[in-house]
Amino acid sequence: MNPLSFVYHEKQVAHLCAVHCLNNLLQSDYFTAADLADLATQLDASEHQVLARPSAPAADAAAAAAAAPPPTAAARLLAAMSRAPQPPPAKPSENMDDSGNFSVQVVSRALEALGLEAVPLGAESVAAVATDPAASADAFICNFEDHWLALRRFGGKQWVDLNSLVARPRPLSELYLGMYIDQLKQDGYSIFVVLGTLPRCDADAADWSSAGAAAGVAAAGAGAA
């Protein structure tokens, strides 16, 4: 049996490529758009909380105001009249949009929930991966503007392109993997090495030495589509 038949592969729906990228990487439907939206909301709240903390000058001004003499009755009345209730301005999310796109921070937080880490290719901690990606990593996630895709090695042997924009998973030879990553970088993609132990899946136990897999490697096309 062709080992590609064991590979879980979600195809593109709307702009949910971050969801598809994560699930294709993890080889099951681990996340929904609602799950990532919850993470985005949590990140927005944390970021807004940090931004809302008063700076040192603001804290000094507040202390000075507290030490000032109490305002007169007339001053209090004028201040109350000027403070007509206003609805709080709607703050756009920094981590998602209405079409279903999610930020790098959301995708990273989702991976962290499973004990995985996305490290930018080129970081000192993954210097060996940049030199020999096929031998030094087990997975990559790649992002350009609003698109995400995953590359994963199965059974410690076979690399597969799990891009949700292609009709089916595409096996990649070790030589072609390095060329493909270089092409993605030239196209503007940010490449992240996925560190940690990926969930085991049926494709890990497949026989990737079969003729079907070899034919797939030879036929794999170039580009991220």
PDB file of N, CA, C and O in Angstrom, residues 72-106:
ATOM      1  N   THR A  72     -12.613  72.155  44.517  1.00  0.00           N
ATOM      2  CA  THR A  72     -13.806  72.823  45.029  1.00  0.00           C
ATOM      3  C   THR A  72     -15.045  72.148  44.488  1.00  0.00           C
ATOM      4  O   THR A  72     -14.978  71.338  43.548  1.00  0.00           O
ATOM      5  N   ALA A  73     -16.198  72.480  45.065  1.00  0.00           N
ATOM      6  CA  ALA A  73     -17.464  71.902  44.604  1.00  0.00           C
ATOM      7  C   ALA A  73     -17.723  72.248  43.154  1.00  0.00           C
ATOM      8  O   ALA A  73     -18.196  71.414  42.359  1.00  0.00           O
ATOM      9  N   ALA A  74     -17.426  73.488  42.758  1.00  0.00           N
ATOM     10  CA  ALA A  74     -17.637  73.904  41.371  1.00  0.00           C
ATOM     11  C   ALA A  74     -16.746  73.107  40.432  1.00  0.00           C
ATOM     12  O   ALA A  74     -17.169  72.677  39.350  1.00  0.00           O
ATOM     13  N   ALA A  75     -15.486  72.877  40.815  1.00  0.00           N
ATOM     14  CA  ALA A  75     -14.550  72.124  39.971  1.00  0.00           C
ATOM     15  C   ALA A  75     -15.012  70.682  39.820  1.00  0.00           C
ATOM     16  O   ALA A  75     -14.921  70.088  38.743  1.00  0.00           O
ATOM     17  N   ARG A  76     -15.546  70.125  40.929  1.00  0.00           N
ATOM     18  CA  ARG A  76     -16.044  68.740  40.847  1.00  0.00           C
ATOM     19  C   ARG A  76     -17.237  68.652  39.907  1.00  0.00           C
ATOM     20  O   ARG A  76     -17.382  67.686  39.154  1.00  0.00           O
ATOM     21  N   LEU A  77     -18.129  69.666  39.954  1.00  0.00           N
ATOM     22  CA  LEU A  77     -19.308  69.659  39.089  1.00  0.00           C
ATOM     23  C   LEU A  77     -18.913  69.753  37.626  1.00  0.00           C
ATOM     24  O   LEU A  77     -19.424  69.020  36.777  1.00  0.00           O
ATOM     25  N   LEU A  78     -17.963  70.645  37.305  1.00  0.00           N
ATOM     26  CA  LEU A  78     -17.503  70.786  35.921  1.00  0.00           C
ATOM     27  C   LEU A  78     -16.836  69.502  35.420  1.00  0.00           C
ATOM     28  O   LEU A  78     -17.028  69.086  34.279  1.00  0.00           O
ATOM     29  N   ALA A  79     -16.064  68.875  36.305  1.00  0.00           N
ATOM     30  CA  ALA A  79     -15.396  67.632  35.913  1.00  0.00           C
ATOM     31  C   ALA A  79     -16.410  66.532  35.643  1.00  0.00           C
ATOM     32  O   ALA A  79     -16.292  65.756  34.683  1.00  0.00           O
ATOM     33  N   ALA A  80     -17.441  66.438  36.470  1.00  0.00           N
ATOM     34  CA  ALA A  80     -18.464  65.415  36.285  1.00  0.00           C
ATOM     35  C   ALA A  80     -19.229  65.645  34.990  1.00  0.00           C
ATOM     36  O   ALA A  80     -19.569  64.695  34.263  1.00  0.00           O
ATOM     37  N   MET A  81     -19.518  66.911  34.643  1.00  0.00           N
ATOM     38  CA  MET A  81     -20.249  67.220  33.418  1.00  0.00           C
ATOM     39  C   MET A  81     -19.434  66.869  32.181  1.00  0.00           C
ATOM     40  O   MET A  81     -19.981  66.515  31.137  1.00  0.00           O
ATOM     41  N   SER A  82     -18.109  66.963  32.283  1.00  0.00           N
ATOM     42  CA  SER A  82     -17.246  66.679  31.124  1.00  0.00           C
ATOM     43  C   SER A  82     -16.993  65.192  30.929  1.00  0.00           C
ATOM     44  O   SER A  82     -16.423  64.783  29.923  1.00  0.00           O
ATOM     45  N   ARG A  83     -17.412  64.382  31.911  1.00  0.00           N
ATOM     46  CA  ARG A  83     -17.164  62.942  31.825  1.00  0.00           C
ATOM     47  C   ARG A  83     -18.436  62.216  31.422  1.00  0.00           C
ATOM     48  O   ARG A  83     -18.898  61.317  32.106  1.00  0.00           O
ATOM     49  N   ALA A  84     -19.008  62.606  30.312  1.00  0.00           N
ATOM     50  CA  ALA A  84     -20.187  61.894  29.798  1.00  0.00           C
ATOM     51  C   ALA A  84     -19.778  60.478  29.437  1.00  0.00           C
ATOM     52  O   ALA A  84     -18.712  60.257  28.854  1.00  0.00           O
ATOM     53  N   PRO A  85     -20.588  59.476  29.787  1.00  0.00           N
ATOM     54  CA  PRO A  85     -20.193  58.081  29.494  1.00  0.00           C
ATOM     55  C   PRO A  85     -20.035  57.842  27.998  1.00  0.00           C
ATOM     56  O   PRO A  85     -20.875  58.257  27.206  1.00  0.00           O
ATOM     57  N   GLN A  86     -18.934  57.212  27.632  1.00  0.00           N
ATOM     58  CA  GLN A  86     -18.647  56.877  26.234  1.00  0.00           C
ATOM     59  C   GLN A  86     -18.370  55.384  26.139  1.00  0.00           C
ATOM     60  O   GLN A  86     -17.701  54.818  27.009  1.00  0.00           O
ATOM     61  N   PRO A  87     -18.895  54.744  25.097  1.00  0.00           N
ATOM     62  CA  PRO A  87     -18.588  53.313  24.938  1.00  0.00           C
ATOM     63  C   PRO A  87     -17.105  53.139  24.661  1.00  0.00           C
ATOM     64  O   PRO A  87     -16.498  53.961  23.959  1.00  0.00           O
ATOM     65  N   PRO A  88     -16.498  52.104  25.236  1.00  0.00           N
ATOM     66  CA  PRO A  88     -15.065  51.892  24.990  1.00  0.00           C
ATOM     67  C   PRO A  88     -14.810  51.603  23.520  1.00  0.00           C
ATOM     68  O   PRO A  88     -15.599  50.907  22.875  1.00  0.00           O
ATOM     69  N   PRO A  89     -13.738  52.147  22.944  1.00  0.00           N
ATOM     70  CA  PRO A  89     -13.452  51.889  21.530  1.00  0.00           C
ATOM     71  C   PRO A  89     -13.128  50.416  21.305  1.00  0.00           C
ATOM     72  O   PRO A  89     -12.468  49.779  22.123  1.00  0.00           O
ATOM     73  N   ALA A  90     -13.619  49.894  20.207  1.00  0.00           N
ATOM     74  CA  ALA A  90     -13.336  48.491  19.880  1.00  0.00           C
ATOM     75  C   ALA A  90     -11.879  48.378  19.441  1.00  0.00           C
ATOM     76  O   ALA A  90     -11.421  49.105  18.557  1.00  0.00           O
ATOM     77  N   LYS A  91     -11.146  47.486  20.070  1.00  0.00           N
ATOM     78  CA  LYS A  91      -9.736  47.313  19.748  1.00  0.00           C
ATOM     79  C   LYS A  91      -9.578  46.103  18.831  1.00  0.00           C
ATOM     80  O   LYS A  91      -9.951  44.986  19.207  1.00  0.00           O
ATOM     81  N   PRO A  92      -9.048  46.301  17.634  1.00  0.00           N
ATOM     82  CA  PRO A  92      -8.849  45.144  16.753  1.00  0.00           C
ATOM     83  C   PRO A  92      -7.827  44.192  17.346  1.00  0.00           C
ATOM     84  O   PRO A  92      -6.885  44.600  18.007  1.00  0.00           O
ATOM     85  N   SER A  93      -8.047  42.926  17.102  1.00  0.00           N
ATOM     86  CA  SER A  93      -7.119  41.922  17.613  1.00  0.00           C
ATOM     87  C   SER A  93      -5.784  42.028  16.905  1.00  0.00           C
ATOM     88  O   SER A  93      -5.714  42.275  15.698  1.00  0.00           O
ATOM     89  N   GLU A  94      -4.723  41.838  17.667  1.00  0.00           N
ATOM     90  CA  GLU A  94      -3.380  41.803  17.094  1.00  0.00           C
ATOM     91  C   GLU A  94      -3.009  40.382  16.662  1.00  0.00           C
ATOM     92  O   GLU A  94      -1.963  40.176  16.041  1.00  0.00           O
ATOM     93  N   ASN A  95      -3.846  39.407  16.995  1.00  0.00           N
ATOM     94  CA  ASN A  95      -3.474  38.003  16.797  1.00  0.00           C
ATOM     95  C   ASN A  95      -4.419  37.212  15.906  1.00  0.00           C
ATOM     96  O   ASN A  95      -4.187  36.031  15.667  1.00  0.00           O
ATOM     97  N   MET A  96      -5.481  37.837  15.425  1.00  0.00           N
ATOM     98  CA  MET A  96      -6.371  37.176  14.473  1.00  0.00           C
ATOM     99  C   MET A  96      -7.176  38.236  13.740  1.00  0.00           C
ATOM    100  O   MET A  96      -7.241  39.393  14.167  1.00  0.00           O
ATOM    101  N   ASP A  97      -7.775  37.838  12.617  1.00  0.00           N
ATOM    102  CA  ASP A  97      -8.692  38.737  11.931  1.00  0.00           C
ATOM    103  C   ASP A  97      -9.973  37.996  11.590  1.00  0.00           C
ATOM    104  O   ASP A  97     -10.100  36.797  11.834  1.00  0.00           O
ATOM    105  N   ASP A  98     -10.930  38.710  11.017  1.00  0.00           N
ATOM    106  CA  ASP A  98     -12.253  38.130  10.774  1.00  0.00           C
ATOM    107  C   ASP A  98     -12.247  37.024   9.727  1.00  0.00           C
ATOM    108  O   ASP A  98     -13.184  36.230   9.659  1.00  0.00           O
ATOM    109  N   SER A  99     -11.209  36.975   8.907  1.00  0.00           N
ATOM    110  CA  SER A  99     -11.183  35.965   7.844  1.00  0.00           C
ATOM    111  C   SER A  99     -10.618  34.626   8.308  1.00  0.00           C
ATOM    112  O   SER A  99     -10.683  33.637   7.573  1.00  0.00           O
ATOM    113  N   GLY A 100     -10.040  34.594   9.519  1.00  0.00           N
ATOM    114  CA  GLY A 100      -9.508  33.330  10.027  1.00  0.00           C
ATOM    115  C   GLY A 100      -8.003  33.244  10.036  1.00  0.00           C
ATOM    116  O   GLY A 100      -7.441  32.171  10.275  1.00  0.00           O
ATOM    117  N   ASN A 101      -7.319  34.353   9.780  1.00  0.00           N
ATOM    118  CA  ASN A 101      -5.852  34.365   9.866  1.00  0.00           C
ATOM    119  C   ASN A 101      -5.418  34.494  11.323  1.00  0.00           C
ATOM    120  O   ASN A 101      -6.046  35.223  12.092  1.00  0.00           O
ATOM    121  N   PHE A 102      -4.334  33.803  11.664  1.00  0.00           N
ATOM    122  CA  PHE A 102      -3.813  33.851  13.039  1.00  0.00           C
ATOM    123  C   PHE A 102      -2.330  34.193  13.020  1.00  0.00           C
ATOM    124  O   PHE A 102      -1.617  33.871  12.076  1.00  0.00           O
ATOM    125  N   SER A 103      -1.896  34.829  14.094  1.00  0.00           N
ATOM    126  CA  SER A 103      -0.510  35.302  14.178  1.00  0.00           C
ATOM    127  C   SER A 103       0.462  34.172  14.504  1.00  0.00           C
ATOM    128  O   SER A 103       0.072  33.075  14.925  1.00  0.00           O
ATOM    129  N   VAL A 104       1.745  34.495  14.351  1.00  0.00           N
ATOM    130  CA  VAL A 104       2.814  33.567  14.735  1.00  0.00           C
ATOM    131  C   VAL A 104       2.688  33.219  16.213  1.00  0.00           C
ATOM    132  O   VAL A 104       2.896  32.064  16.619  1.00  0.00           O
ATOM    133  N   GLN A 105       2.330  34.218  17.030  1.00  0.00           N
ATOM    134  CA  GLN A 105       2.218  33.991  18.470  1.00  0.00           C
ATOM    135  C   GLN A 105       1.140  32.966  18.793  1.00  0.00           C
ATOM    136  O   GLN A 105       1.311  32.129  19.702  1.00  0.00           O
ATOM    137  N   VAL A 106       0.027  32.998  18.068  1.00  0.00           N
ATOM    138  CA  VAL A 106      -1.054  32.032  18.305  1.00  0.00           C
ATOM    139  C   VAL A 106      -0.592  30.621  17.945  1.00  0.00           C
ATOM    140  O   VAL A 106      -0.802  29.664  18.705  1.00  0.00           O
TER     141      VAL A 106
END
